[in-house]
Amino acid sequence: MATQMKVSRWSRFVASALLVVGGTLLASFGTAGASGARAKSSSVPLTVGVFSSFSGANASFGPESYDPCLAAAAIVNSDGGVLGHQLTCKAADSRGDPVDGVPEAHKLASTTSNLVGVIGPDGGTAPTVVPIFGAAHLPMFPTTGSSEFNRQTDKYFWRVLPPDVATATALAIAAHGAGITRVASVFGDAATNETNIVPFANAFKKLGGKIAISLVLPSGQPSYSTQAAQVLAAHPQAIVTEADPQTEATFMKDLQQLTHKLPLIYGTSGTQYAAWTSAVGLAIGAKLLASIHYTATPFSPFSGVAYKLFKSSLLKTHTSNPAQFETDIFAMAAFDTVNIMALAMIEAKSTNPVVYNPFIEKVTELNAKAVVVNTFAQGKAALATGKSIRYVGATGSVVFNKYHNSPGEFALVKYTTKGASGAVQVVKLISTAEISKLS
Amino acid sequence: MTYYVGTLLIYLLIDGVAALGLNLQYGVAGILSLGFIVFQAAGAYVAAIVTLGPDSGNGGFQQYIGGYHWPFPLPVLAAGLVAGALAALVGVVVLRKLRRDYQAMVMLVTAVFATALIEGVTTLFNGSTGIALVPGPAKWFNHFGSEDFIWLYAAWCFVLLAAAYWISLRVTESPWGRSLRAARDNEAAASALGKDVVRLQIIAFTIGGVLAGISGALLVEYIGAWAPSGWLYPETFVLFTAIVVGGTGNRRGVILGTFLISIAIGEGSTYLPTFGPSPVFEASMQWVLIGLITLVMLWFRPQGILPERPRRYRHPSSALATSSGDRAASWDKGVRARDREMNGDDAPLMMAESTDSSPPQGHAPSEHPGDLVLRAEGLSRRFGGVLAVESATLEAHAGTCVGLIGPNGAGKSTLLNMLAGSERSDSGRILVDGEDVTGLPAHKRARLGVVRTFQLASEFPKLTVMENLLVGSRDRDMNSFAGCFWGRRWRRKEVELIDRAWALLERVNLASKSDQLAGTLSGGERRLVEIARALMTEPKLLLLDEPTAGVNPGRIREIEDHLRSIVDAGVTVLLVEHQLEVVDRVCDNVYVMANGSVLASGTLAELRKREDVLSAYFSG
Amino acid sequence: MQIYYQAFGFGIVTAALLAVGAVGFTLQFAVSNVFNLAYGSVMVVAMYAAYVSLNHGAGLWGALAVGGITGSVLSYLINRLVYRHFVRKQANRFTIVLVTLAVALMMANLLEGIVGDNFFSYQLPTQIAYAFGPFRFTNYETIIVGVAVVAMVAVQALLRGTKLGSAMRATAENSDLAGNCGVPTDRMEDIAWLISGFLCGLAGVSLALTIGQFTPTTGNVFLVTIIAAAVVGGVGRPVGAILGALIVGVSEEIVAVPASEYQVVVGFALLILVLLLRPQGILGTAQVRSG
């Protein structure tokens, strides 16, 4: 029952009692906890909050942002810090649901000293937590893919990765481009999975494709054999999918047992993280998975200075298993986010979120005069000489539109089983223009 | 900081409401409501649906919108009503027919499937995405996010918590609540006193559901969103742990427990420096800690930090009155001049001071001594392949004691169970005062005056001796749910009852222990409490199942005397007894059972002469 | 129509898993009156034990045995070290349910603390299902069903046909009475927990085998389905548990044909239906509250 169990709001219930009795005590507690690294630096460290699920069904989301945050902070600190401050990361567990997320968000915003920005909130809590961080004037970099933020107007909101609807559309374009005209749509019943179903179907049908069968899998069942048999009976060329690792693995295993030749798997970017590939790989064989699995994901070159720095610093963090995020686009985005924040503060010459917030756009926007930089060190050096900069990081170019969304390019990628967690091969690029034409 | 403290305060108040609801269901009514969170969820969904305005589709991201836009505070009320209705429905299905532990399992399964249902059916409340952008009463106070709103909302939650506390207080401390607690402690004994246990429990369960629904509505109106991941079934477990730690059945303990559990493992631990390889590891260890705390508490202090307190009653005219509570004192106000000469219903039966043949009092005993009070004809009961009772026939005349003896396994207790209605009979019929009661359940027979005691001690252990007796009250009027909120209806009668109970307790020399929890008494004392409690119902037929079992031999004589005086006071007694001396001294007519059938009847002296009886009894 | 036959076949496999689990669960309840919610955690520990044994070359049968024995010993220990003391101390069954919950929490999370939340899998060669009439089974599934059938028959034979079995049934029926009649009830209880624990372990390993991978949280949902099957059949009745497992398992697969997303809900709908019609479960007796 472990990760599904949540300490829940009862905890808050209590703490409020604590607070009502002795708020000051708690405040000093909070300060102490948040500023553990005070000794080394003469000035106070700045904190980047990581507001995501560390428990519950999506417990893997938290480390996916937290580990790269530590990696980026380490680099920033080794390169002299930000305006004389060191950077630290602080995890805040949203538990993936609004009930637990709201007080946790308030706590993060209220009790963390020198909080300069937040990576998050994640999908389950975004609709309620975004306004909280907005009201607290905290720049936030949500990891949600929900399309309801496509035209949002909160000026502290910065979404680095494209929304799910774009992912689903890109997936349709990629599949169509590979000559696939007949697919089975198989998605898990979690909120993050289901948002893909309709956008994908719409785009794929517009392109002339046919959805041979569409199924929603209830999560955590011991068998999906019947669904697998139905999928096979519909003779799809590919299965378009996104589900939680356990459900997907069970389904794929059942599918594999019923056929000598599995259809191709076209997954959303929700099928490229380590837990998913590990679970499904274990169920049907990592080699087989690598040979049939394609993913439409926001573009990253998976090479270059920025990516290499991301990878090397990630592996140096003392967390339980950082290697699993080596080719993880969400982890790369979190890494870039910290760099963008740090550079924006330097350019703004202020660590005050209200002051530096507009500079987030400035250090990333397309500007002919700007020097393109790929690392924090490069950016810091360029800014020191008075030039304006444009940060292009591990996830490639981030350009915010007027809704603070970054539509971005997509790539169809294929994972190979070389190395510990698999290397990535970019099969095809999908441009922003192609996607916007269909969505 | 304001937001954080304010939010915590609001959550505290809201969870206080929920905790009181669960305490009513579990602490007071004894229902292991493992699906409690479902009622909170139901309230939240209802509030969300009726609050959302027609423009809340959020660009098509929300499908399940009624567009009702009900103003504050209607959504909260609606939530309470619907959640209560849901609880009533669950209660009717689950509580009516199933055994208690079975009920718990079914409710656990229900909670799990409820989330699966909502998640699976995407068009229902937006599936796993949940409902967001619920406006809440913010408009009525201020716009969302302002500090004033937080404090105003906290005040509103406080008002509702106070209301919930008041309701909980009224329900628990009324005679109706006393019956509920009695049924919690011993269901069978409560039915034997005429309590409709199922009905009591369904109502309590429903009130708990209402409170849960209100808490859900308060929550959703504050945070503005609600999704299945927020009400997974383990949420209920934390709540249970908290209640157990704080003190089941004690309102303040319940609220305290919810604090403490989380101080140790929830909020507090997030201020500790990070340990272990990842935040995920910490989350696991928190749960290990919750488990450990629960186990340790259940082992060393199962009653909780603030245990349920005994309710004390003072007898106004008695010198024996011990340390009295203020609450009890208030009941006595102005009603000192009781009319003890009151004839009819209120005169205590055991007031027959001596064994002279004072005429039977009250409505209970039959009009003319010698009338047939009980007649059982051809009763049979089969368990699997065993015929436990075979075509048994017996009679009892008013104002007599009928003994029922026989070797172990002869079917005596089964027969008594059938007569009391706690066991159905496969064939035959039972007449009480000529009226056929064969199909009536135990509590209805009790209301007709057929009251039993049990072979195993069946006091209500967590009620005081006095309360044990008061539960025996036959007064349906004051013992109703509505009565909880209508104090004047029962306070006056209560004083009379206390008086009667005192008289009974003095008679059995237990007056000095009236404020003790019955569970702390000795075996013999428990027996006496049980008998006195049965007498409080003014029975016409008392079915006693081995009243001397588990009694110190030195005190058996005392019980005998009491039994005899009960019979002399005009109550008909059917005595199942092992000790023949007792039967000899108390009973007039005796039936002998062996192997499920009635072998013979007569006085014990006559029976001792019969060969077949002797062989069945002594060889068998 | 073909698909419905197939679904029926798949349902048999699910039912086999459920039956082994549900019989073990129901046996524990019958003998000790404990609704053991830590059952799912024991299942998961057995999965890991089998995993370790496979990595040491135990082979499939060996892994099943190791899983079973692990479940057996662990269940026995939990009952001896924790449950029995609480049962003795106070007869309150609600408290016992909370105790089992606490044990479940501690075990599952300790395991997670040790192995992390990574995925594990038995490294066994992949198999393709063969056709058997309209049904399709893999060899593993055949083994799972076979093991289930053997286990069920063995348990029935033990309970019905041996002296030990009657002593156990007597203990289950009325522990005090059985004790008075000279049945060593404590020993009977121990044996029952060893047997039910073995079934629990078997169910765990079989589950891990069919779903292809597992984590410390695997089996959360499955335990609830096991409970549903046991309740549908009549708690405390091994034959009822088998019947309940068949009904729930098969109907879940068949419902997946027209409505995949309702698969889970079926178990619940069945449960409610049975409770309304036969509150004591299909084969249950005397489970109805009196009064």
JSON list of N, CA, C and O in Angstrom, two decimals, chain A residues 75-104:
[
{"chain": "A", "resi": 75, "resn": "ILE", "atom": "N", "xyz": [26.12, 23.07, -10.44]},
{"chain": "A", "resi": 75, "resn": "ILE", "atom": "CA", "xyz": [26.91, 23.75, -11.47]},
{"chain": "A", "resi": 75, "resn": "ILE", "atom": "C", "xyz": [26.92, 25.26, -11.24]},
{"chain": "A", "resi": 75, "resn": "ILE", "atom": "O", "xyz": [27.98, 25.91, -11.28]},
{"chain": "A", "resi": 76, "resn": "VAL", "atom": "N", "xyz": [25.76, 25.81, -10.98]},
{"chain": "A", "resi": 76, "resn": "VAL", "atom": "CA", "xyz": [25.69, 27.25, -10.72]},
{"chain": "A", "resi": 76, "resn": "VAL", "atom": "C", "xyz": [26.59, 27.60, -9.55]},
{"chain": "A", "resi": 76, "resn": "VAL", "atom": "O", "xyz": [27.36, 28.57, -9.60]},
{"chain": "A", "resi": 77, "resn": "ASN", "atom": "N", "xyz": [26.53, 26.80, -8.49]},
{"chain": "A", "resi": 77, "resn": "ASN", "atom": "CA", "xyz": [27.34, 27.10, -7.31]},
{"chain": "A", "resi": 77, "resn": "ASN", "atom": "C", "xyz": [28.83, 26.98, -7.60]},
{"chain": "A", "resi": 77, "resn": "ASN", "atom": "O", "xyz": [29.63, 27.79, -7.13]},
{"chain": "A", "resi": 78, "resn": "SER", "atom": "N", "xyz": [29.19, 25.96, -8.40]},
{"chain": "A", "resi": 78, "resn": "SER", "atom": "CA", "xyz": [30.62, 25.82, -8.68]},
{"chain": "A", "resi": 78, "resn": "SER", "atom": "C", "xyz": [31.11, 26.92, -9.61]},
{"chain": "A", "resi": 78, "resn": "SER", "atom": "O", "xyz": [32.29, 27.22, -9.68]},
{"chain": "A", "resi": 79, "resn": "ASP", "atom": "N", "xyz": [30.18, 27.53, -10.34]},
{"chain": "A", "resi": 79, "resn": "ASP", "atom": "CA", "xyz": [30.56, 28.64, -11.20]},
{"chain": "A", "resi": 79, "resn": "ASP", "atom": "C", "xyz": [30.37, 29.99, -10.51]},
{"chain": "A", "resi": 79, "resn": "ASP", "atom": "O", "xyz": [30.12, 31.00, -11.16]},
{"chain": "A", "resi": 80, "resn": "GLY", "atom": "N", "xyz": [30.36, 30.00, -9.23]},
{"chain": "A", "resi": 80, "resn": "GLY", "atom": "CA", "xyz": [30.36, 31.26, -8.51]},
{"chain": "A", "resi": 80, "resn": "GLY", "atom": "C", "xyz": [29.00, 31.73, -8.01]},
{"chain": "A", "resi": 80, "resn": "GLY", "atom": "O", "xyz": [28.89, 32.78, -7.42]},
{"chain": "A", "resi": 81, "resn": "GLY", "atom": "N", "xyz": [27.98, 30.96, -8.25]},
{"chain": "A", "resi": 81, "resn": "GLY", "atom": "CA", "xyz": [26.68, 31.30, -7.70]},
{"chain": "A", "resi": 81, "resn": "GLY", "atom": "C", "xyz": [26.00, 32.45, -8.42]},
{"chain": "A", "resi": 81, "resn": "GLY", "atom": "O", "xyz": [26.44, 32.90, -9.48]},
{"chain": "A", "resi": 82, "resn": "VAL", "atom": "N", "xyz": [24.91, 32.89, -7.83]},
{"chain": "A", "resi": 82, "resn": "VAL", "atom": "CA", "xyz": [24.12, 33.95, -8.43]},
{"chain": "A", "resi": 82, "resn": "VAL", "atom": "C", "xyz": [24.22, 35.20, -7.57]},
{"chain": "A", "resi": 82, "resn": "VAL", "atom": "O", "xyz": [23.76, 35.21, -6.42]},
{"chain": "A", "resi": 83, "resn": "LEU", "atom": "N", "xyz": [24.85, 36.22, -8.11]},
{"chain": "A", "resi": 83, "resn": "LEU", "atom": "CA", "xyz": [24.98, 37.50, -7.40]},
{"chain": "A", "resi": 83, "resn": "LEU", "atom": "C", "xyz": [25.47, 37.28, -5.97]},
{"chain": "A", "resi": 83, "resn": "LEU", "atom": "O", "xyz": [25.00, 37.88, -5.03]},
{"chain": "A", "resi": 84, "resn": "GLY", "atom": "N", "xyz": [26.43, 36.36, -5.84]},
{"chain": "A", "resi": 84, "resn": "GLY", "atom": "CA", "xyz": [27.01, 36.09, -4.53]},
{"chain": "A", "resi": 84, "resn": "GLY", "atom": "C", "xyz": [26.23, 35.11, -3.67]},
{"chain": "A", "resi": 84, "resn": "GLY", "atom": "O", "xyz": [26.63, 34.83, -2.55]},
{"chain": "A", "resi": 85, "resn": "HIS", "atom": "N", "xyz": [25.14, 34.58, -4.21]},
{"chain": "A", "resi": 85, "resn": "HIS", "atom": "CA", "xyz": [24.37, 33.60, -3.44]},
{"chain": "A", "resi": 85, "resn": "HIS", "atom": "C", "xyz": [24.58, 32.20, -4.00]},
{"chain": "A", "resi": 85, "resn": "HIS", "atom": "O", "xyz": [24.77, 32.02, -5.19]},
{"chain": "A", "resi": 86, "resn": "GLN", "atom": "N", "xyz": [24.51, 31.24, -3.09]},
{"chain": "A", "resi": 86, "resn": "GLN", "atom": "CA", "xyz": [24.47, 29.85, -3.52]},
{"chain": "A", "resi": 86, "resn": "GLN", "atom": "C", "xyz": [23.01, 29.48, -3.83]},
{"chain": "A", "resi": 86, "resn": "GLN", "atom": "O", "xyz": [22.08, 30.12, -3.34]},
{"chain": "A", "resi": 87, "resn": "LEU", "atom": "N", "xyz": [22.84, 28.43, -4.63]},
{"chain": "A", "resi": 87, "resn": "LEU", "atom": "CA", "xyz": [21.49, 27.94, -4.93]},
{"chain": "A", "resi": 87, "resn": "LEU", "atom": "C", "xyz": [21.24, 26.61, -4.21]},
{"chain": "A", "resi": 87, "resn": "LEU", "atom": "O", "xyz": [22.15, 25.78, -4.14]},
{"chain": "A", "resi": 88, "resn": "THR", "atom": "N", "xyz": [20.06, 26.42, -3.67]},
{"chain": "A", "resi": 88, "resn": "THR", "atom": "CA", "xyz": [19.69, 25.11, -3.13]},
{"chain": "A", "resi": 88, "resn": "THR", "atom": "C", "xyz": [18.33, 24.73, -3.70]},
{"chain": "A", "resi": 88, "resn": "THR", "atom": "O", "xyz": [17.61, 25.59, -4.22]},
{"chain": "A", "resi": 89, "resn": "CYS", "atom": "N", "xyz": [18.00, 23.44, -3.60]},
{"chain": "A", "resi": 89, "resn": "CYS", "atom": "CA", "xyz": [16.69, 22.98, -4.06]},
{"chain": "A", "resi": 89, "resn": "CYS", "atom": "C", "xyz": [15.92, 22.45, -2.88]},
{"chain": "A", "resi": 89, "resn": "CYS", "atom": "O", "xyz": [16.49, 21.86, -1.97]},
{"chain": "A", "resi": 90, "resn": "LYS", "atom": "N", "xyz": [14.63, 22.67, -2.90]},
{"chain": "A", "resi": 90, "resn": "LYS", "atom": "CA", "xyz": [13.81, 22.16, -1.81]},
{"chain": "A", "resi": 90, "resn": "LYS", "atom": "C", "xyz": [12.61, 21.42, -2.39]},
{"chain": "A", "resi": 90, "resn": "LYS", "atom": "O", "xyz": [11.86, 21.96, -3.19]},
{"chain": "A", "resi": 91, "resn": "ALA", "atom": "N", "xyz": [12.46, 20.17, -1.95]},
{"chain": "A", "resi": 91, "resn": "ALA", "atom": "CA", "xyz": [11.35, 19.36, -2.45]},
{"chain": "A", "resi": 91, "resn": "ALA", "atom": "C", "xyz": [10.09, 19.66, -1.65]},
{"chain": "A", "resi": 91, "resn": "ALA", "atom": "O", "xyz": [10.13, 19.78, -0.44]},
{"chain": "A", "resi": 92, "resn": "ALA", "atom": "N", "xyz": [8.97, 19.80, -2.35]},
{"chain": "A", "resi": 92, "resn": "ALA", "atom": "CA", "xyz": [7.67, 19.94, -1.69]},
{"chain": "A", "resi": 92, "resn": "ALA", "atom": "C", "xyz": [6.74, 18.94, -2.35]},
{"chain": "A", "resi": 92, "resn": "ALA", "atom": "O", "xyz": [6.58, 18.94, -3.56]},
{"chain": "A", "resi": 93, "resn": "ASP", "atom": "N", "xyz": [6.15, 18.10, -1.53]},
{"chain": "A", "resi": 93, "resn": "ASP", "atom": "CA", "xyz": [5.37, 16.99, -2.08]},
{"chain": "A", "resi": 93, "resn": "ASP", "atom": "C", "xyz": [3.92, 17.40, -2.31]},
{"chain": "A", "resi": 93, "resn": "ASP", "atom": "O", "xyz": [3.15, 17.60, -1.38]},
{"chain": "A", "resi": 94, "resn": "SER", "atom": "N", "xyz": [3.55, 17.51, -3.57]},
{"chain": "A", "resi": 94, "resn": "SER", "atom": "CA", "xyz": [2.16, 17.88, -3.90]},
{"chain": "A", "resi": 94, "resn": "SER", "atom": "C", "xyz": [1.24, 16.68, -3.72]},
{"chain": "A", "resi": 94, "resn": "SER", "atom": "O", "xyz": [0.04, 16.82, -3.69]},
{"chain": "A", "resi": 95, "resn": "ARG", "atom": "N", "xyz": [1.80, 15.49, -3.66]},
{"chain": "A", "resi": 95, "resn": "ARG", "atom": "CA", "xyz": [1.06, 14.23, -3.61]},
{"chain": "A", "resi": 95, "resn": "ARG", "atom": "C", "xyz": [0.10, 14.08, -4.77]},
{"chain": "A", "resi": 95, "resn": "ARG", "atom": "O", "xyz": [-0.78, 13.23, -4.77]},
{"chain": "A", "resi": 96, "resn": "GLY", "atom": "N", "xyz": [0.24, 14.94, -5.74]},
{"chain": "A", "resi": 96, "resn": "GLY", "atom": "CA", "xyz": [-0.50, 14.78, -6.98]},
{"chain": "A", "resi": 96, "resn": "GLY", "atom": "C", "xyz": [-1.98, 15.06, -6.90]},
{"chain": "A", "resi": 96, "resn": "GLY", "atom": "O", "xyz": [-2.72, 14.80, -7.84]},
{"chain": "A", "resi": 97, "resn": "ASP", "atom": "N", "xyz": [-2.45, 15.61, -5.79]},
{"chain": "A", "resi": 97, "resn": "ASP", "atom": "CA", "xyz": [-3.88, 15.93, -5.76]},
{"chain": "A", "resi": 97, "resn": "ASP", "atom": "C", "xyz": [-4.09, 17.29, -5.11]},
{"chain": "A", "resi": 97, "resn": "ASP", "atom": "O", "xyz": [-3.30, 17.73, -4.28]},
{"chain": "A", "resi": 98, "resn": "PRO", "atom": "N", "xyz": [-5.15, 17.96, -5.52]},
{"chain": "A", "resi": 98, "resn": "PRO", "atom": "CA", "xyz": [-5.36, 19.33, -5.06]},
{"chain": "A", "resi": 98, "resn": "PRO", "atom": "C", "xyz": [-5.53, 19.45, -3.56]},
{"chain": "A", "resi": 98, "resn": "PRO", "atom": "O", "xyz": [-5.09, 20.43, -2.96]},
{"chain": "A", "resi": 99, "resn": "VAL", "atom": "N", "xyz": [-6.16, 18.46, -2.94]},
{"chain": "A", "resi": 99, "resn": "VAL", "atom": "CA", "xyz": [-6.45, 18.57, -1.51]},
{"chain": "A", "resi": 99, "resn": "VAL", "atom": "C", "xyz": [-5.15, 18.68, -0.71]},
{"chain": "A", "resi": 99, "resn": "VAL", "atom": "O", "xyz": [-5.01, 19.49, 0.20]},
{"chain": "A", "resi": 100, "resn": "ASP", "atom": "N", "xyz": [-4.19, 17.83, -1.06]},
{"chain": "A", "resi": 100, "resn": "ASP", "atom": "CA", "xyz": [-2.92, 17.87, -0.35]},
{"chain": "A", "resi": 100, "resn": "ASP", "atom": "C", "xyz": [-2.00, 18.96, -0.90]},
{"chain": "A", "resi": 100, "resn": "ASP", "atom": "O", "xyz": [-1.14, 19.47, -0.19]},
{"chain": "A", "resi": 101, "resn": "GLY", "atom": "N", "xyz": [-2.22, 19.30, -2.16]},
{"chain": "A", "resi": 101, "resn": "GLY", "atom": "CA", "xyz": [-1.32, 20.25, -2.81]},
{"chain": "A", "resi": 101, "resn": "GLY", "atom": "C", "xyz": [-1.48, 21.67, -2.31]},
{"chain": "A", "resi": 101, "resn": "GLY", "atom": "O", "xyz": [-0.48, 22.37, -2.15]},
{"chain": "A", "resi": 102, "resn": "VAL", "atom": "N", "xyz": [-2.70, 22.09, -2.06]},
{"chain": "A", "resi": 102, "resn": "VAL", "atom": "CA", "xyz": [-2.93, 23.49, -1.70]},
{"chain": "A", "resi": 102, "resn": "VAL", "atom": "C", "xyz": [-2.18, 23.91, -0.45]},
{"chain": "A", "resi": 102, "resn": "VAL", "atom": "O", "xyz": [-1.41, 24.87, -0.47]},
{"chain": "A", "resi": 103, "resn": "PRO", "atom": "N", "xyz": [-2.33, 23.21, 0.67]},
{"chain": "A", "resi": 103, "resn": "PRO", "atom": "CA", "xyz": [-1.57, 23.64, 1.86]},
{"chain": "A", "resi": 103, "resn": "PRO", "atom": "C", "xyz": [-0.07, 23.50, 1.67]},
{"chain": "A", "resi": 103, "resn": "PRO", "atom": "O", "xyz": [0.70, 24.32, 2.19]},
{"chain": "A", "resi": 104, "resn": "GLU", "atom": "N", "xyz": [0.34, 22.47, 0.94]},
{"chain": "A", "resi": 104, "resn": "GLU", "atom": "CA", "xyz": [1.77, 22.28, 0.71]},
{"chain": "A", "resi": 104, "resn": "GLU", "atom": "C", "xyz": [2.32, 23.48, -0.08]},
{"chain": "A", "resi": 104, "resn": "GLU", "atom": "O", "xyz": [3.42, 23.95, 0.20]}
]
